[in-house]
Coordinates of C-alpha atoms and ligand atoms in Angstrom, one line a residue:
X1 CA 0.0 0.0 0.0
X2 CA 2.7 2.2 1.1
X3 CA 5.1 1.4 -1.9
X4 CA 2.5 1.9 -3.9
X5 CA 1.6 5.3 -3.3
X6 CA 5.1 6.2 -3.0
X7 CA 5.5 5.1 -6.7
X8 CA 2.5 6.9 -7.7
X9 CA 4.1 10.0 -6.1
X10 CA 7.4 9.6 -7.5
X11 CA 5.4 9.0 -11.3
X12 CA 4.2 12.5 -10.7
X13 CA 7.3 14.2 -10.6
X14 CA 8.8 15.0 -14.2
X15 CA 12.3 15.4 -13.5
X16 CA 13.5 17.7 -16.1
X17 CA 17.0 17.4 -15.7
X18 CA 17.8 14.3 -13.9
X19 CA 21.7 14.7 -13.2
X20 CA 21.5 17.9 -11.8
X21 CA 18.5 17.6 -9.7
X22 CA 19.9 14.8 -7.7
X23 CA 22.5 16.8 -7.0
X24 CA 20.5 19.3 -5.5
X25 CA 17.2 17.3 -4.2
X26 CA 17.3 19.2 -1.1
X27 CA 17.2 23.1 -2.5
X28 CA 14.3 22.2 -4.9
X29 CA 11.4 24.2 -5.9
X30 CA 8.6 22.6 -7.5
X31 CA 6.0 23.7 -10.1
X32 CA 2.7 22.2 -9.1
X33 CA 0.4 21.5 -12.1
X34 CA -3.1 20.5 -10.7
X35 CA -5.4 17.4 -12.5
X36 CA -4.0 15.0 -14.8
X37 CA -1.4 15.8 -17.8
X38 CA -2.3 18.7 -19.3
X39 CA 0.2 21.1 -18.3
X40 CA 0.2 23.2 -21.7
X41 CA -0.2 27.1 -20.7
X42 CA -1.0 27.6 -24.4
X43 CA -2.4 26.1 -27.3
X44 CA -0.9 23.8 -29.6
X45 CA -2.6 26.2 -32.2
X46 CA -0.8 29.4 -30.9
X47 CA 2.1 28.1 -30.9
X48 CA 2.2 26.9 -34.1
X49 CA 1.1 30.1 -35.2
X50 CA 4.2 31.9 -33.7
X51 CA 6.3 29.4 -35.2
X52 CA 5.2 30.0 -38.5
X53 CA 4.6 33.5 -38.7
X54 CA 8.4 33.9 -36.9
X55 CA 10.4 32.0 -38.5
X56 CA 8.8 33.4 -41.7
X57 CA 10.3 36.3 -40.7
X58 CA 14.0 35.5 -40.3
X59 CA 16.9 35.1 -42.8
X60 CA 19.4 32.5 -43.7
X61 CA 23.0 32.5 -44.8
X62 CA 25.3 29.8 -43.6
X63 CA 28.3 31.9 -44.5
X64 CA 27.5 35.2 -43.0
X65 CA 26.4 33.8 -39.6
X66 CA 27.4 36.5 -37.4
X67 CA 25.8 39.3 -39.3
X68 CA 22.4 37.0 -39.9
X69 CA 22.2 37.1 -36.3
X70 CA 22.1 40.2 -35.6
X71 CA 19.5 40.9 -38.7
X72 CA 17.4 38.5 -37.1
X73 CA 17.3 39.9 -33.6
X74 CA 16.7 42.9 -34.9
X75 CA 13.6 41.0 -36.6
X76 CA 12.9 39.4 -33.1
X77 CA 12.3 42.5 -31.9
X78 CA 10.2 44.1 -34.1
X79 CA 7.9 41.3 -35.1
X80 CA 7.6 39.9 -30.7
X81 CA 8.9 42.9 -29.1
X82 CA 11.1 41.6 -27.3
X83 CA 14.7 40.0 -27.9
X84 CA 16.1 37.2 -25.3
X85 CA 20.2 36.4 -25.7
X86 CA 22.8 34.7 -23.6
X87 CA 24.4 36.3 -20.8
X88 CA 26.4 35.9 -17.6
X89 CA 23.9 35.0 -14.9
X90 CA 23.2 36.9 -12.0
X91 CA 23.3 33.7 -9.9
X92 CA 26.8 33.9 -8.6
X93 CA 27.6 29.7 -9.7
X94 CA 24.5 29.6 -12.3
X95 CA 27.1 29.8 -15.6
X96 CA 25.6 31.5 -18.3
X97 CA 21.8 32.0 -18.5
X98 CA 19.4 33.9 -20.6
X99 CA 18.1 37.4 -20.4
X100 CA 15.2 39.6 -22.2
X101 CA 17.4 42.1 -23.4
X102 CA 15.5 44.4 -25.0
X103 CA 11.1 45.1 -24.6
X104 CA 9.2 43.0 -22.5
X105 CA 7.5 39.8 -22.6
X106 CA 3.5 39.6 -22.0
X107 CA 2.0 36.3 -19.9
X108 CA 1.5 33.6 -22.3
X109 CA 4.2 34.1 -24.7
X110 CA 7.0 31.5 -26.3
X111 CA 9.8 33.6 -25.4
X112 CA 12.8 30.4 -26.4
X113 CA 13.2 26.8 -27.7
X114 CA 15.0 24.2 -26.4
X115 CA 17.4 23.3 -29.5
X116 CA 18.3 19.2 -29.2
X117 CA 18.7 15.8 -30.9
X118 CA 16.0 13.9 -29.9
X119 CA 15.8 10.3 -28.6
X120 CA 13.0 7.9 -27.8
X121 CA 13.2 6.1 -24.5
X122 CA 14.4 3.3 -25.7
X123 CA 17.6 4.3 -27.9
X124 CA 20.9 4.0 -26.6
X125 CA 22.9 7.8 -25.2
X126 CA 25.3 6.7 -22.6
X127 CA 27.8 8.0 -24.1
X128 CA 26.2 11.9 -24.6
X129 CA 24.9 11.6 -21.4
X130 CA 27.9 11.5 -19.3
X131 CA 28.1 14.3 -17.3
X132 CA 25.8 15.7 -19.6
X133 CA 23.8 18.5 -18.1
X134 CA 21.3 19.3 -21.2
X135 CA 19.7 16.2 -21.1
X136 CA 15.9 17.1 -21.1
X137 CA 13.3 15.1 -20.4
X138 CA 10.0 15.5 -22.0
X139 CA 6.6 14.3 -20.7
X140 CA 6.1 11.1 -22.5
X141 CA 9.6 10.1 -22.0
X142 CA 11.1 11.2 -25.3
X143 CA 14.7 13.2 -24.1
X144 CA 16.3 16.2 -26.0
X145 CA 20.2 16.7 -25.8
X146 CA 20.3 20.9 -26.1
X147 CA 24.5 20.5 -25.8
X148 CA 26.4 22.3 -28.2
X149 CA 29.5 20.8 -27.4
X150 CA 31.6 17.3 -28.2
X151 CA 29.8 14.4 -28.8
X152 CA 26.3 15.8 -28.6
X153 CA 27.2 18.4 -31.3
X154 CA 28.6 15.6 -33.5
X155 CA 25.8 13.7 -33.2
X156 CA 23.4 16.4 -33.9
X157 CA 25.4 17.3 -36.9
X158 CA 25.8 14.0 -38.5
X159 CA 21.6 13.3 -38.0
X160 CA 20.8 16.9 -39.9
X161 CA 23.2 15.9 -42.4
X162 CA 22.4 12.8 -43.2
X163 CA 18.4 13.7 -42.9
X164 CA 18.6 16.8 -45.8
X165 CA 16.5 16.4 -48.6
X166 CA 19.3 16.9 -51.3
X167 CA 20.4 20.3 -50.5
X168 CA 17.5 21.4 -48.2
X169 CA 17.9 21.2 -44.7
X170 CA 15.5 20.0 -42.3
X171 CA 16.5 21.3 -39.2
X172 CA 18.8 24.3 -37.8
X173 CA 22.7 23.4 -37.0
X174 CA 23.5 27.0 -36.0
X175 CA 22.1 26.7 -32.5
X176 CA 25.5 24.9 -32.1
X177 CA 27.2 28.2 -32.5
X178 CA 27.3 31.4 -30.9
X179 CA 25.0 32.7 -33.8
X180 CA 21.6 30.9 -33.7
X181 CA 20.4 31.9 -37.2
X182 CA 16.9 31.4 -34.9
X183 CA 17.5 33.8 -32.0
X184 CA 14.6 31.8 -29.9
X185 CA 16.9 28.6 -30.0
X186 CA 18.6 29.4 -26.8
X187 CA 16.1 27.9 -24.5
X188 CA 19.0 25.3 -23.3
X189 CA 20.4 27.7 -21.1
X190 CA 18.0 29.1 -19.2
X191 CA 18.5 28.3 -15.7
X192 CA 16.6 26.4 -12.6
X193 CA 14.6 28.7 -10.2
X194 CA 15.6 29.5 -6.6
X195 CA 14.0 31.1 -3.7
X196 CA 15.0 34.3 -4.8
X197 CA 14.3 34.1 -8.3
X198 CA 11.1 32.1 -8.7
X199 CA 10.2 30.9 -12.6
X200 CA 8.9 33.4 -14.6
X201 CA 8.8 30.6 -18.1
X202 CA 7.8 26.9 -18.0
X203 CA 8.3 24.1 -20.7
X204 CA 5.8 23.1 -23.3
X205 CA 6.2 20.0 -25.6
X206 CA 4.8 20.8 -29.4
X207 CA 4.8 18.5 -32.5
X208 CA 5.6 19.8 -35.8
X209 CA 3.1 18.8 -38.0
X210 CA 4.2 17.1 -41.2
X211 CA 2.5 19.3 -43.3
X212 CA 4.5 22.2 -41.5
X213 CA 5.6 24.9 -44.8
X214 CA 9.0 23.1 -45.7
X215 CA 11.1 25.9 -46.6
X216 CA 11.0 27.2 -42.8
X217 CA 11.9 23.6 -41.8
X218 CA 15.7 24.6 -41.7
X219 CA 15.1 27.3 -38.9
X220 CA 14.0 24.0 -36.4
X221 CA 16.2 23.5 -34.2
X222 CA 15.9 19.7 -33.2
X223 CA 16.2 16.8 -35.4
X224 CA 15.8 12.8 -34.6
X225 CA 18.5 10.6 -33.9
X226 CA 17.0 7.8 -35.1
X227 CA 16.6 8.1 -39.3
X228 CA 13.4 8.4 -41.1
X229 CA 11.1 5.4 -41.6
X230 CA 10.6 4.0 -45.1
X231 CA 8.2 6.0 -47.1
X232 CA 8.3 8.6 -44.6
X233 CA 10.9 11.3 -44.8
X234 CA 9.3 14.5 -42.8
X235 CA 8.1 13.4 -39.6
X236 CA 6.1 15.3 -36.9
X237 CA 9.2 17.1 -35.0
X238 CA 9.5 17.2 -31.4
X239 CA 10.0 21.0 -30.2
X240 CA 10.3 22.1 -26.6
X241 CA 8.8 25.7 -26.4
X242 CA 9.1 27.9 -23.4
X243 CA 6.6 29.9 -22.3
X244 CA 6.2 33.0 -20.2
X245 CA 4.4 32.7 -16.6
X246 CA 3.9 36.6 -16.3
X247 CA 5.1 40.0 -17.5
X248 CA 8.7 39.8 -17.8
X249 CA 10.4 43.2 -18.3
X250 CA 13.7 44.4 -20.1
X251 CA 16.8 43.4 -18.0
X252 CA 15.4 40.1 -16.2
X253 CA 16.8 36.8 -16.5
X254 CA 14.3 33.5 -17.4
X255 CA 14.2 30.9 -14.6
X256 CA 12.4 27.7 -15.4
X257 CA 11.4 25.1 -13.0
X258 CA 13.3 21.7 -13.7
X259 CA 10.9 19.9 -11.4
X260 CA 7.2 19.5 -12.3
X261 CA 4.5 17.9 -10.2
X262 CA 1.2 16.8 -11.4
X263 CA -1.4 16.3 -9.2
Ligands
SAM1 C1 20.6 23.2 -18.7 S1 22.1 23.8 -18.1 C2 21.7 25.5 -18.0 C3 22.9 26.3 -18.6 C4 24.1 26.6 -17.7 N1 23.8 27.7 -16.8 C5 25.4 26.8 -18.4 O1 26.0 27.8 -18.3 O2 25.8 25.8 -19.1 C6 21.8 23.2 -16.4 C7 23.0 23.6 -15.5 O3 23.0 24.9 -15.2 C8 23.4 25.1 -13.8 N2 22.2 25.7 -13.1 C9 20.9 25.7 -13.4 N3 20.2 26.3 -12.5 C10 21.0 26.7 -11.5 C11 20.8 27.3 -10.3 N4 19.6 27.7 -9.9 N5 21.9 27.5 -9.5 C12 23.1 27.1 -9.9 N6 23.4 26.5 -11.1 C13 22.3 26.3 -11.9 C14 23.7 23.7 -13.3 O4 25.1 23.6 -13.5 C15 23.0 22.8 -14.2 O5 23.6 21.6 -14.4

């Protein structure tokens, strides 16, 4: 009886990042979602709307990365009004974080994305997961590798590679650089809340949809690390969204919560 509703307990708990939140099980902060699974603080709908209306928006040159970025904050900007980049954090061991630099954020809005190669439960990633501190761990299990460095990079690389559809692209690479040619695709460094800076964003899984407009395909920034079935080359793509809990305002830093409970 007892073991049984200790299990159910522990089942409730998504453990976002499971490394690091052993480490610190006795500092955490939970976000409580009440009744069943549906933790989604927007629509599917909406956010596939912002997808497609952003990422119509930006530019593309592989050569010219540096001065792409730029262009395309400056798009951020004017099409969300707001623009979020990587920064120093203000917590004093947090490593770099990610800040709303410029405007401010409403309640309700995808403010990042959590770049990654995605893996299904069952697939093998002992290797990338060593000390691996961008593991994320999605509702139904599925887990999203947002590092940009040594074997996780390779790996991403070698899956958008060998997935292009002659010379089209299918997802983004340039998240792996300090130039994400999609300036949302930085969501893999927001940090985990603490008493004095509670979450102000939250996760939300979304599925592409296969009919999703192909050309903006190569502004996604996950990709699958298994290959494509037969007979099926564009898939439904797993993307991790993050969403803002309340007004954020120019200056702040995004904290997330790495634990969920549902209740
Ligand atoms: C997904 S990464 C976030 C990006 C990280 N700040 C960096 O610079 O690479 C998760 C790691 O960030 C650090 N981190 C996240 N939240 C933190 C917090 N509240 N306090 C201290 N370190 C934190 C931990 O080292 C954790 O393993």
């Amino acid at each position: 009886m007892i073991f049984r509703y200790l299990k159910n307990k522990w089942k409730n708990y998504r453990y976002r990042f499971t490394p690091w939140i052993i480490m610190n099980l006795k500092e955490r902060k939970v976000r409580d979602v009440q009744k069943g699974q549906n933790d989604k603080l927007i629509s599917d709908e909406q956010v596939l709307k912002l997808l497609t209306n952003f990422l119509s928006k930006l530019e593309n040159d592989p050569i010219e990365e540096e001065s792409i970025y730029n262009k395309n904050l400056n798009k951020m900007r004017a099409d969300l009004g707001f623009v979020t980049e990587r920064k120093p954090s203000v917590l004093p061991t947090g490593g770099i974080g990610v800040f709303v630099t410029h405007g401010s954020v409403e309640p309700g809005t995808v403010v990042s994305m959590y770049p990654g190669l995605i893996y299904s439960p069952h697939e093998p990633k002992l290797f990338q997961s060593l000390l691996n501190p961008f593991i994320f761990r999605c509702i139904d299990g599925m887990l999203v590798d947002g590092n940009d460095k040594n074997l996780s990079k390779f790996m991403y690389r070698s899956c958008c590679q060998r997935d292009r559809i002659g010379p089209y692209l299918i997802s983004d690479m340039s998240w792996l650089t300090p130039f994400p040619v999609n300036p949302l695709a930085v969501g893999q460094y927001v940090n985990n809340q603490s008493t004095e800076h509670q979450a102000n964003v939250a996760y939300q899984e979304f599925d592409i949809p296969a009919d999703f407009p192909f050309h903006l395909r190569k502004f996604i920034p996950n990709n699958f690390y298994s290959s494509s079935y037969e007979n099926e080359e564009i898939r439904q793509t797993r993307v991790i969204v993050l969403v803002s809990l309340r007004n954020i305002k120019e200056g702040e830093e995004l904290f997330s919560s790495y634990f969920t409970v549902v209740h």
